[in-house]
XYZ file of C-alpha atoms in Angstrom:
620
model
C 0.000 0.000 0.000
C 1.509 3.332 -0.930
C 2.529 5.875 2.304
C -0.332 7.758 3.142
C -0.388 11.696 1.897
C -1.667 14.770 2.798
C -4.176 16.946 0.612
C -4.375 20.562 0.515
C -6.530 22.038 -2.103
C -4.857 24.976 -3.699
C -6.660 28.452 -4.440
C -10.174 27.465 -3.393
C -11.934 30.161 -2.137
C -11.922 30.903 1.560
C -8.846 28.088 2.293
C -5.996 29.359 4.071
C -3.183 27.259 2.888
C 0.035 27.407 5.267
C 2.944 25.045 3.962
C 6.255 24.654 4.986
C 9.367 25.646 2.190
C 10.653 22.915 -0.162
C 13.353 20.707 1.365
C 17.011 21.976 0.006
C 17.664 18.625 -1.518
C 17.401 17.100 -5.066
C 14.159 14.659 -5.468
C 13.472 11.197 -7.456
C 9.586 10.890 -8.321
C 8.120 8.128 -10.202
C 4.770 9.103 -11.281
C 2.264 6.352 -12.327
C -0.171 7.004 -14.580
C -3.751 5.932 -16.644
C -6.396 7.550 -18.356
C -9.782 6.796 -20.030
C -10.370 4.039 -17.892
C -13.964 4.449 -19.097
C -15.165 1.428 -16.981
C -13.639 -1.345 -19.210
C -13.440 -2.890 -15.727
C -13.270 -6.388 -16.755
C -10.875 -5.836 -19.755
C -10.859 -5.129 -23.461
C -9.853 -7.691 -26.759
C -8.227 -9.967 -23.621
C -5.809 -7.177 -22.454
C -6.532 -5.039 -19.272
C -8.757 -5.526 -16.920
C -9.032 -3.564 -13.537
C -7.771 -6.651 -11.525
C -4.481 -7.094 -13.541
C -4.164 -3.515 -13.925
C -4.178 -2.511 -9.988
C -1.454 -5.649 -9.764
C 1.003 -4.561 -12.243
C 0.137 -0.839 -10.763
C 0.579 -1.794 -7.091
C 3.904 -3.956 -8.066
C 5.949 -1.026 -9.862
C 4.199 1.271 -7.191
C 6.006 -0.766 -4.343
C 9.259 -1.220 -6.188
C 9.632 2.339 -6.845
C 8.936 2.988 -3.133
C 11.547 0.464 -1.755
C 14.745 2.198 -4.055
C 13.740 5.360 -2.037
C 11.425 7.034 -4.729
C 8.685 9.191 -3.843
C 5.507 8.079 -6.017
C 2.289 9.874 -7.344
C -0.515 8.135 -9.507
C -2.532 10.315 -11.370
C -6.136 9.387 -13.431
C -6.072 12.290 -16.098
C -9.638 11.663 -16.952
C -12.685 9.994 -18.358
C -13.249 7.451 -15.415
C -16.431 6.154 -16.465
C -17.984 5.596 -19.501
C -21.869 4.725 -20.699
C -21.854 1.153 -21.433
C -23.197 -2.244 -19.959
C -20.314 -1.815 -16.400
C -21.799 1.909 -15.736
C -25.336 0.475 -16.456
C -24.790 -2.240 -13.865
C -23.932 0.247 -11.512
C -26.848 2.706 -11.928
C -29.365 -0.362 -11.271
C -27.382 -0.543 -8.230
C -28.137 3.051 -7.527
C -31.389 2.647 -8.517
C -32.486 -0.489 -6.204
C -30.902 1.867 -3.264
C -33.640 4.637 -3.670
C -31.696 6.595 -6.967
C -29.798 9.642 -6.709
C -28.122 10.891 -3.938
C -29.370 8.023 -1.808
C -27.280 6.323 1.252
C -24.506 4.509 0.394
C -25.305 2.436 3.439
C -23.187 0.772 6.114
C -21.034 -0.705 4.066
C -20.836 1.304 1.387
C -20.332 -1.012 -1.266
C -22.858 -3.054 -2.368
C -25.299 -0.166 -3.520
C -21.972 1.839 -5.105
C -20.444 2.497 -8.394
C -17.972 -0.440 -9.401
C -15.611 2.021 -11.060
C -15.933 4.382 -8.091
C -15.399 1.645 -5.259
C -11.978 0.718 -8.009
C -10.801 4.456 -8.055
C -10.535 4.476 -3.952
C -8.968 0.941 -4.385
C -6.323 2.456 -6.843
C -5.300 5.024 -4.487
C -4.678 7.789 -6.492
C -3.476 11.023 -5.583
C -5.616 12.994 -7.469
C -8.397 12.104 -10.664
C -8.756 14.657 -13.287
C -12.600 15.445 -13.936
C -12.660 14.695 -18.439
C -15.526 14.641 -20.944
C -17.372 11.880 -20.595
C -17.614 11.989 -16.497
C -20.438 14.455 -17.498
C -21.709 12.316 -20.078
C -24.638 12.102 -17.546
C -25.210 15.325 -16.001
C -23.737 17.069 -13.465
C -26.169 15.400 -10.715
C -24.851 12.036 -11.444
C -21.254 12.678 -11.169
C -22.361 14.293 -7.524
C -23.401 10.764 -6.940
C -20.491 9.483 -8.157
C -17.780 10.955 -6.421
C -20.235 10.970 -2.933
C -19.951 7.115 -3.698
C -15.955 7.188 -4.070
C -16.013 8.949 -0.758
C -17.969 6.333 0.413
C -15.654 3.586 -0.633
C -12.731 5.468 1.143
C -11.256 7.233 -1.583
C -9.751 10.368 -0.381
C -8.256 12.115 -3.539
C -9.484 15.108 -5.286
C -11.049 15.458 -8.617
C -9.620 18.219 -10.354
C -9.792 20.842 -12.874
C -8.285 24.513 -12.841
C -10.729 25.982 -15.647
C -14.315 24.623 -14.935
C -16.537 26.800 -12.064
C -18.990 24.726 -10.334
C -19.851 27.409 -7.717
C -23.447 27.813 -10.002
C -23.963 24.038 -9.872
C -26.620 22.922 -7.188
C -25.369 19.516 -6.918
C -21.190 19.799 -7.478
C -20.941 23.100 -5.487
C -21.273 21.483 -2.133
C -18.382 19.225 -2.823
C -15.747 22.177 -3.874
C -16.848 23.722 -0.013
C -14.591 24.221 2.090
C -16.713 21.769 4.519
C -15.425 19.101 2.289
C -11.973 17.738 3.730
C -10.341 16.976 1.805
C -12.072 19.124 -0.273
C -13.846 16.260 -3.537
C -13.207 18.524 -5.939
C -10.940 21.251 -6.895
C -9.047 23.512 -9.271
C -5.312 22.016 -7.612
C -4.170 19.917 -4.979
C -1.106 19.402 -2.780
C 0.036 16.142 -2.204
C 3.086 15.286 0.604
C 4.790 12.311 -0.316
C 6.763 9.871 2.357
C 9.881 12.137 1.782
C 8.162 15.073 3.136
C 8.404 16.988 -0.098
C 5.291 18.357 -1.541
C 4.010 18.185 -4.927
C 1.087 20.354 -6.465
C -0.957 18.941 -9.262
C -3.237 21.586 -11.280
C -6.338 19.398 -13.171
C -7.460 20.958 -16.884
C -10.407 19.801 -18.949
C -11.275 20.169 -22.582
C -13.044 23.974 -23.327
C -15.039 21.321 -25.593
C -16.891 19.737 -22.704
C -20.320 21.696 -23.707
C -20.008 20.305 -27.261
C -19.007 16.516 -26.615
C -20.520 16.066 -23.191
C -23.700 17.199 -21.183
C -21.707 19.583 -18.200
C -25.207 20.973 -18.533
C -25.934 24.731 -18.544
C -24.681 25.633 -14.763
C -20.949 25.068 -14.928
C -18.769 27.751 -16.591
C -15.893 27.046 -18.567
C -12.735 28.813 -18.485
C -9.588 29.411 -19.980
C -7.322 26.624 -19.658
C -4.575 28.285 -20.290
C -5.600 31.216 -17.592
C -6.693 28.724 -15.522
C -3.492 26.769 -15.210
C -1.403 29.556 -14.767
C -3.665 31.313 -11.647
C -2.931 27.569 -10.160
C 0.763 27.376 -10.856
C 0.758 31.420 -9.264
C -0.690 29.895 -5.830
C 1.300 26.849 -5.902
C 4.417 28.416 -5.998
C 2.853 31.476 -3.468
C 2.511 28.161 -1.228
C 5.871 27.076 -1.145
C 5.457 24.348 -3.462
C 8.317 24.194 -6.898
C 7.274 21.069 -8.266
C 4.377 21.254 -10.652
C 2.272 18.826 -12.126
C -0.177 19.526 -14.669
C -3.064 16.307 -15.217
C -5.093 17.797 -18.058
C -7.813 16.050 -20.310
C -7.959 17.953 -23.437
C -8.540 15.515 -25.995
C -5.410 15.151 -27.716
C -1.562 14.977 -26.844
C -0.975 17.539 -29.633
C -3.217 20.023 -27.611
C -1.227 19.620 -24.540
C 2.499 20.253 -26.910
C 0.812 23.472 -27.924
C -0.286 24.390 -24.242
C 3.330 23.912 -22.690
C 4.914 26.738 -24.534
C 2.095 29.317 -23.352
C 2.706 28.190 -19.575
C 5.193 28.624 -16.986
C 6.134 26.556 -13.848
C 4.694 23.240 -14.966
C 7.740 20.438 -14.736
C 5.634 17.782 -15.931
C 1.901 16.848 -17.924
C 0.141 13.796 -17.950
C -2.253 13.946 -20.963
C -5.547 12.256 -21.265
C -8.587 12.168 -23.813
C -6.237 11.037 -27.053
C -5.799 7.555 -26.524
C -2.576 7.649 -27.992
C -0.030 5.309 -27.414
C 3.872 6.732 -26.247
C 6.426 4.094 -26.148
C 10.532 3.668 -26.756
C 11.761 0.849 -29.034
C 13.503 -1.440 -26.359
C 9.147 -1.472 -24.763
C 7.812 -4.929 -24.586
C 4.240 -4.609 -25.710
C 4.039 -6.356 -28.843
C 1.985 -9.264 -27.312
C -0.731 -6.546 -27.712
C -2.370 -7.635 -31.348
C -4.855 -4.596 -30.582
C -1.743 -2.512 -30.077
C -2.329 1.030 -31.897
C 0.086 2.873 -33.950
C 2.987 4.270 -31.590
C 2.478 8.029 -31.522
C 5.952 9.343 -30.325
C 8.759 8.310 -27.627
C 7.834 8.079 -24.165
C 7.925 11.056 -23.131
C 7.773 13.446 -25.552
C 9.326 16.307 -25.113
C 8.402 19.992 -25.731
C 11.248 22.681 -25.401
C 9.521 25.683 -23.347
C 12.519 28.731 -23.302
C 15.241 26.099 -23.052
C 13.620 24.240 -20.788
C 12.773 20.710 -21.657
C 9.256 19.602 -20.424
C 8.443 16.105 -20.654
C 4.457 14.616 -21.258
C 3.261 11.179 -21.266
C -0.251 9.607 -21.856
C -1.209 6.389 -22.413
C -3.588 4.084 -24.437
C -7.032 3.602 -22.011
C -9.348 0.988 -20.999
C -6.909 0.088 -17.802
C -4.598 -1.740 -20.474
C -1.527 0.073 -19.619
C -0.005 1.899 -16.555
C 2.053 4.623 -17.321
C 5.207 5.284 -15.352
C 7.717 8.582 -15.347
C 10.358 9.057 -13.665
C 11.582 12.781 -13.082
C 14.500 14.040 -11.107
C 14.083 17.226 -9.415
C 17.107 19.672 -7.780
C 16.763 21.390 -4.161
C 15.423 23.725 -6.746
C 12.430 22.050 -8.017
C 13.796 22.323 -11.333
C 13.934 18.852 -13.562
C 16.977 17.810 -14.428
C 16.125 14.366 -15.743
C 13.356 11.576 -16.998
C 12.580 8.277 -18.670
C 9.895 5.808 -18.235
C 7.879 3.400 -20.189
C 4.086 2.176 -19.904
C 3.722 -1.435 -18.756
C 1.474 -3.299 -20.842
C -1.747 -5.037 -18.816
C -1.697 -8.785 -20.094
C -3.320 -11.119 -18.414
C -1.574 -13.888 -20.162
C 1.546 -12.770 -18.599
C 0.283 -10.487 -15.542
C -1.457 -11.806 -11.643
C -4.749 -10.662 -10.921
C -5.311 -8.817 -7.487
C -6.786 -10.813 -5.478
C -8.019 -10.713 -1.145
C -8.694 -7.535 0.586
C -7.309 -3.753 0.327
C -8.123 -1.144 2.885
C -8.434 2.120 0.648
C -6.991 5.870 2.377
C -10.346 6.181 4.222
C -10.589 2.755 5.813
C -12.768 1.126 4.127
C -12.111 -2.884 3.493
C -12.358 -3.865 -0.409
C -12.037 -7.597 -1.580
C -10.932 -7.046 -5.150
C -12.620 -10.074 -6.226
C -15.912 -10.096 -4.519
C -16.401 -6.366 -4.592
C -15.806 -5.238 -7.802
C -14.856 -8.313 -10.047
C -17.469 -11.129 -9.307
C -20.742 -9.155 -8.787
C -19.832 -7.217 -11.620
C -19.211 -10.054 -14.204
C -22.367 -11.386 -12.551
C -24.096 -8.022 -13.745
C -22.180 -8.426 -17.302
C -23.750 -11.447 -18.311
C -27.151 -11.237 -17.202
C -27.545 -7.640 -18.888
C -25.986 -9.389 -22.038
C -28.218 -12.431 -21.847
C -31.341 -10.400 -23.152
C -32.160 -11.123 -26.616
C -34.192 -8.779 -28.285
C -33.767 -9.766 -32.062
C -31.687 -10.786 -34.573
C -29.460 -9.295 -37.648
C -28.784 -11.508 -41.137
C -25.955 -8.807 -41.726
C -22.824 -7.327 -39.798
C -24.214 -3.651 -39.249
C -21.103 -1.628 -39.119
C -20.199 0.565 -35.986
C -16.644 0.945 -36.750
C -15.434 4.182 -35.238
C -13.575 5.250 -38.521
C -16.734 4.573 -40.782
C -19.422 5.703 -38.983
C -17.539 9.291 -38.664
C -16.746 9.906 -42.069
C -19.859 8.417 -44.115
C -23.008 6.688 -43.873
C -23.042 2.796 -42.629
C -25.801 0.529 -42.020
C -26.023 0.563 -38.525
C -25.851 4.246 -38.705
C -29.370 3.803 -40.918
C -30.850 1.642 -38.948
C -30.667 3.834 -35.772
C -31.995 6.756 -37.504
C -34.791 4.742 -39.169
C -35.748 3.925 -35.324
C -35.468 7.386 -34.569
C -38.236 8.302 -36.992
C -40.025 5.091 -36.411
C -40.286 5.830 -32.719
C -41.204 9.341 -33.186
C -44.271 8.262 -35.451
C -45.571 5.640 -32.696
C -44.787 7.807 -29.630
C -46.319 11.447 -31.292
C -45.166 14.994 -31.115
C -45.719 15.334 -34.600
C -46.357 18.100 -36.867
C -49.186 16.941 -38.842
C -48.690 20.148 -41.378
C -45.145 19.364 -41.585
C -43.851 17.445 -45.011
C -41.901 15.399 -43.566
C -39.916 13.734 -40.704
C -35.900 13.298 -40.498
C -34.312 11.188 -38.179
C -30.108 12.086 -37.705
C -27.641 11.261 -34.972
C -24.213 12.081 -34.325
C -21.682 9.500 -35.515
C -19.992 10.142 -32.221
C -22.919 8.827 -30.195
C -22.529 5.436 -31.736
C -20.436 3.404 -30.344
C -19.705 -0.488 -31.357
C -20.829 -2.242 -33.906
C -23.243 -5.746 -34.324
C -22.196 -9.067 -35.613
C -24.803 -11.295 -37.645
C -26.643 -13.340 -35.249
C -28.156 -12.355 -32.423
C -29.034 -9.341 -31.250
C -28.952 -8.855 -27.065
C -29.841 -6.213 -25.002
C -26.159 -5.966 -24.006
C -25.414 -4.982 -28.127
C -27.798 -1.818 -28.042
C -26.026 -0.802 -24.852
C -22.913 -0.985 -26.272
C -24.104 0.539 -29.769
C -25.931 3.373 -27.737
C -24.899 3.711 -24.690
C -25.021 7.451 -23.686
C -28.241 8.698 -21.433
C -29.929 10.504 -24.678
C -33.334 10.392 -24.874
C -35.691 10.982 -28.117
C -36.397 14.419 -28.855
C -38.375 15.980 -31.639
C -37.596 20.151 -33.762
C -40.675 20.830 -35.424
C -41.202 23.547 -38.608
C -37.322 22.482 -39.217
C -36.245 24.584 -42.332
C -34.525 23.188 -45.252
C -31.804 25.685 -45.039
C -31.346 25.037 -41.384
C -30.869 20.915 -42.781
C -28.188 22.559 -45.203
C -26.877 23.759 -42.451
C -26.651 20.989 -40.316
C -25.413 18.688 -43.221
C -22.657 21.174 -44.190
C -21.490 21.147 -40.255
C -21.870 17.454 -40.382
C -19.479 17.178 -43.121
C -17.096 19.979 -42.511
C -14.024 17.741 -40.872
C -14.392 14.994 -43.787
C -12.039 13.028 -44.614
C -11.058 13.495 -40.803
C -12.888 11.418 -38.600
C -15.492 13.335 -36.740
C -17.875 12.832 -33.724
C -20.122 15.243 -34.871
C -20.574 13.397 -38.513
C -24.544 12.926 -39.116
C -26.013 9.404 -39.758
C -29.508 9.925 -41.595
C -32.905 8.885 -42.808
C -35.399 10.519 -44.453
C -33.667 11.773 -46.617
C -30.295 11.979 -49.264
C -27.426 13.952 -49.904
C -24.197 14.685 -51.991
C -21.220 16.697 -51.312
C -17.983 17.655 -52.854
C -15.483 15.622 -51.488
C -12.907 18.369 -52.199
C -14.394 21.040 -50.812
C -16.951 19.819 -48.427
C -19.726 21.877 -49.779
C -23.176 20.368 -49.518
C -24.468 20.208 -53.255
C -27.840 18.499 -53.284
C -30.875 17.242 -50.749
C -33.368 15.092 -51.758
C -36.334 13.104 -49.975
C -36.451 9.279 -50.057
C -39.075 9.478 -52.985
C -36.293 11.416 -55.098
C -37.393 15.174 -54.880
C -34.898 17.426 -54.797
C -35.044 20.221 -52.259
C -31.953 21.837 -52.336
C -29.056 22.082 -55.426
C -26.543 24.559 -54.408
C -25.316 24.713 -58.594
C -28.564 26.148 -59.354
C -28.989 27.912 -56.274
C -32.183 26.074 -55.862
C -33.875 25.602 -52.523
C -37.620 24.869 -51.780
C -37.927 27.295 -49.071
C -41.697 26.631 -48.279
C -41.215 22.846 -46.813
C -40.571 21.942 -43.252
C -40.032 19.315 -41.541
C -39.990 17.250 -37.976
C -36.600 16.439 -37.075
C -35.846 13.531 -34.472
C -32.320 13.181 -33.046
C -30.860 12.329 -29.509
C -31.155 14.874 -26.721
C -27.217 15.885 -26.767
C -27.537 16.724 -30.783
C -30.264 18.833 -30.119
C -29.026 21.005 -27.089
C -25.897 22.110 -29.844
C -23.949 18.742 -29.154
C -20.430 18.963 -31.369
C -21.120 22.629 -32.619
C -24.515 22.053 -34.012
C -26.028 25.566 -32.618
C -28.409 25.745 -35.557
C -30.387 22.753 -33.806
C -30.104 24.119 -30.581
C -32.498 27.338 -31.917
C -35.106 24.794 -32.212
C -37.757 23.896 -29.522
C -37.402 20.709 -28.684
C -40.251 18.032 -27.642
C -38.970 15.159 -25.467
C -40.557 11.667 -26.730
C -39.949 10.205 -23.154
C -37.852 7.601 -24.693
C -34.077 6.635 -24.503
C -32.568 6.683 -27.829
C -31.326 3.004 -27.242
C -34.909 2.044 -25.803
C -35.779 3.479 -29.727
C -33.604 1.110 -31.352
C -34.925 -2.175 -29.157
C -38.545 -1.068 -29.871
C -37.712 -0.793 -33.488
C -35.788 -4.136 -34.377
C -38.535 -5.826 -32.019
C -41.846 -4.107 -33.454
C -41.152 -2.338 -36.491
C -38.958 -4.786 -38.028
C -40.694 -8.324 -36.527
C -37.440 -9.145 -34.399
C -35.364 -9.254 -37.652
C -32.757 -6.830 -39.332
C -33.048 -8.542 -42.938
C -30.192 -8.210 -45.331
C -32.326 -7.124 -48.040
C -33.202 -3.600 -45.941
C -29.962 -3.012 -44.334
C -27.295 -5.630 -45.886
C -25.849 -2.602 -47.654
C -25.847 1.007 -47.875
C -28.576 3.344 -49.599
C -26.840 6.241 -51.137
C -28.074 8.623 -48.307
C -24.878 10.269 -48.281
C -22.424 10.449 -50.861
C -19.055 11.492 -51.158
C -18.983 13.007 -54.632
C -15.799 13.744 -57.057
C -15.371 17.237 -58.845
C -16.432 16.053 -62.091
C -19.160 14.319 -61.081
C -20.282 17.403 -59.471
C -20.757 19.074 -63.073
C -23.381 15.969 -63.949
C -25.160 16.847 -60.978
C -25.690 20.517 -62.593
C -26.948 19.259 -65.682
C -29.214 16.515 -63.475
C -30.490 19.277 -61.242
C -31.611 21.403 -64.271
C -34.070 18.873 -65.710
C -35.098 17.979 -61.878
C -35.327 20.987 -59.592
C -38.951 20.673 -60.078
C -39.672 20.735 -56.536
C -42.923 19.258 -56.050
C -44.586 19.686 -52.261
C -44.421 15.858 -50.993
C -44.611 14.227 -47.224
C -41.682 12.187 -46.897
C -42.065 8.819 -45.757
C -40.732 6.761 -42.916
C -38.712 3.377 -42.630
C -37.644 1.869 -45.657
């Protein structure tokens, strides 16, 4: 077990911070690190897996301790993630009396697995990323109150997000709270005595690719960081460790230069992989491209800063080592990640007592009841599919797939049966964000464990009536504005078709299903009088991934889960069976179109920008 530390949030309103100067002597740190654990709990493609993972952590975490090291481990974000673990967990929440209920007296067996394996982890502090407010900001409440619960003792952090407007994460930033749950920096004393700060950052982008909801501001990072690294050093601290979750390891390269005072940043949110050529991980066979060296290195006025990340899904632990002066400056580093294989790696078996006392058995706390949970959410079979309906994360955000049709023919399907319907509209269009989609389905059966996994964010069914056409140019021409780059924010469709120039992105035609044409940018043709219902998730529709011109709209809440949509539509609409000759391949909704092809589409649109006034029809 790692030597207990001390906690002192840094520049939180009304907390006097008195600290002792740093020790005149030079400093060895090893710093352990993971990110976007994203409660893969029980492991991913047969590598990781929370019970290997917290062996292999606890193993290099002891060894560095024993050659005299002081140690920090650091979670720079994303620590749970919608899926079939964080569903398990919210029927636990659920059976306990919901929200904000009693952990009870033993404050486990109504918890949060991934919460109850954070205080097992004993980390020294958790930085607060995207998708930990995938589900509001009155969930992740719950879900720190339940890591308290379980004895965890470190802060959630980030410098640039204000919760003080927040009914529900306000009260755990107080000053009542100590150690305080969350916070803009901590201080951490290691077993050497010397003192460490850590600053937490999260993506500006939350609001677009999360639901933070509309009482948290969002700051600065840059700002933000620097205010921290001001009161650190004001405390006494020279040793400065910035955990930030912004997405990509190239944003964190470009913040470096713009800060001073931070020694040393642990990136999360990119899911990129850092290693050196002499690193054993090739037993991986689901091991991504290497990125860059571990660490890489960004020159900030001579001084040589070093970041590290690592690949998520608790199927590597990062590990830095940094030597510091008596001045706190770093005068050298290396490290590698250690790959989680449970071919070659122990699991962590019996009984850990986490920093606020609390007894966890590894195995019959987290592992067993939650494998338990696994199976019988997976065992529910709600159809079947003749056809692989592709999910895959690079196909789905750069054109249109099956599955991606399917899901938005249940969107329009379930907004029929449930209402909220314009009956003087002429149509209705069912899109969802690429991003929102998240596995895919192979032939065979279809459980109630796939539509988790396919949708597994808490969106619910929401209808925009009198939607414009140009407002769907709009949306189309955002949808397609990052192609050929891979984008979150790339629109699956039904209802309707449409082409765009592949060069330059523009959106050149719209039609409806039956083959009118409602929009040719050549001709600068555009039926202005038509309008139409619109069903998409909740998140697209509050101006999820930059799509403000949806977010104008009213929006009427079907009382339905987006995933509940797609069960009620492969069970009733479709008789229980996704039939190759509907969905077995793709329909030409979207199209990618070449230059000179464009030019046909001129001479095309000339004989057919008729525009007659039609309802478009639903399903296929």
């Amino acid at each position: 077990m790692q030597t207990r530390r001390t906690h002192l949030a840094a520049a939180i309103s009304a907390v006097c911070i008195t600290l002792t100067a740093a020790s005149a002597s030079a400093t060895s740190l090893t710093l352990f690190h993971n990110n976007d654990g994203e409660s893969t709990l029980l492991g991913s493609n047969g590598f990781g897996g929370f019970e290997y993972f917290l062996n292999e952590l606890e193993s290099a975490r002891d060894a560095a301790a024993m050659a005299g090291r002081d140690t920090l481990t650091l979670s720079s974000g994303d620590n749970f993630l919608a899926g079939i673990a964080f569903e398990a967990s919210q029927d636990r929440r659920t059976a306990a009396g919901g929200l904000g209920s009693s952990y009870g007296s033993d404050n486990l067996s109504n918890n949060y697995y991934d919460a109850i394996a954070l205080a097992v982890a004993d980390y020294d502090a958790i930085t607060l990323g995207n998708h930990d407010f995938d589900f509001g900001p009155e969930v992740l409440a719950d879900f720190i109150g339940g890591y308290r619960a379980a004895g965890g003792e470190a802060a959630f952090l980030s410098a640039n997000l204000d919760f003080s407007a927040d009914p529900n994460l306000s009260l755990l930033t107080s000053p009542t709270s100590v150690p305080p749950a969350i916070a803009r920096s901590t201080i951490v004393t290691a077993a050497s005595g010397e003192q460490y700060g850590i600053i937490g950052a999260t993506t500006e982008s939350v609001d677009n690719i999360s639901s933070p909801g509309p009482t948290i501001g969002i700051n600065d990072v840059v700002t933000a960081i620097q205010a921290e690294v001001t009161a650190l050093e004001a405390a006494g601290v020279n040793k400065i460790i910035l955990s930030s979750h912004l997405q990509s390891i190239a944003n964190e390269q470009s913040l470096v230069p713009l800060l001073e005072g931070v020694d040393v940043v642990i990136a999360g949110g990119g899911d990129e992989l850092l290693a050196n050529v002499d690193d054993a991980l090739t037993s991986d066979p689901f091991q991504p491209n290497i990125e860059g060296p571990y660490p890489v290195v960004v020159d900030r006025n001579g001084q040589a800063v070093p970041i590290v990340t690592t690949v998520g899904e608790y199927r590597y632990v990062g590990k830095l080592e940094v030597e510091f002066d008596a001045a706190g400056n770093v005068t050298s580093f290396g490290g590698d990640p250690i790959l989680v294989d449970p071919g070659t790696a122990i699991a962590a078996t019996g009984d850990r007592t986490t920093a606020g006392g609390v007894t966890v058995n590894i195995q019959t706390d987290i592992i067993e009841p939650l494998t338990a949970d696994d199976s019988a959410i997976r065992g529910e079979v709600i159809g079947s599919t003749e056809i692989f309906l592709n999910g895959i994360r690079a196909d789905i955000r750069t054109g249109e797939t099956n599955l991606g049709n399917l899901v938005t023919d249940a969107f329009v399907f379930s907004a029929e049966q449930l209402g909220g319907l314009d009956p003087n509209a002429d149509g209705v269009i069912g899109v969802t964000n690429g991003g929102g989609i998240r596995a895919a389905i192979d032939a065979g059966e279809i459980t109630n464990a796939d539509v988790i996994s396919v949708l597994p964010f808490a969106n619910s069914l929401v209808v925009l009536n009198g939607f414009t056409v140009m407002d769907l140019v709009a949306a189309l021409q955002h949808s397609v504005s990052a192609f050929p780059s891979q984008s979150g924010g790339f629109l699956q469709i039904s209802g309707i078709e449409f082409e765009f120039n592949q060069y330059s992105r523009e959106v050149m035609r719209v039609l409806l299903e039956d083959g009118t044409e409602i929009y040719n940018a050549s001709l600068g043709g555009v039926q202005q009088d038509l309008v139409f219902d619109l069903v998409t998730n909740s998140f697209t529709a509050a101006g999820g991934d930059g799509y403000d011109v949806l977010a104008q709209y009213l929006a009427t809440d079907l009382g339905i889960s987006y995933a509940e949509a797609l069960r009620q539509y492969v069970r009733d609409g479709l008789g229980g069976t996704v039939a190759a000759v509907d969905y077995g391949a793709t329909q030409g909704r979207i199209s990618a179109v070449p230059v000179p092809a464009v030019m046909a589409l001129i001479v095309a649109g000339m004989v057919g920008l008729g525009f007659g006034r039609r309802r478009a029809t639903a399903g296929q």
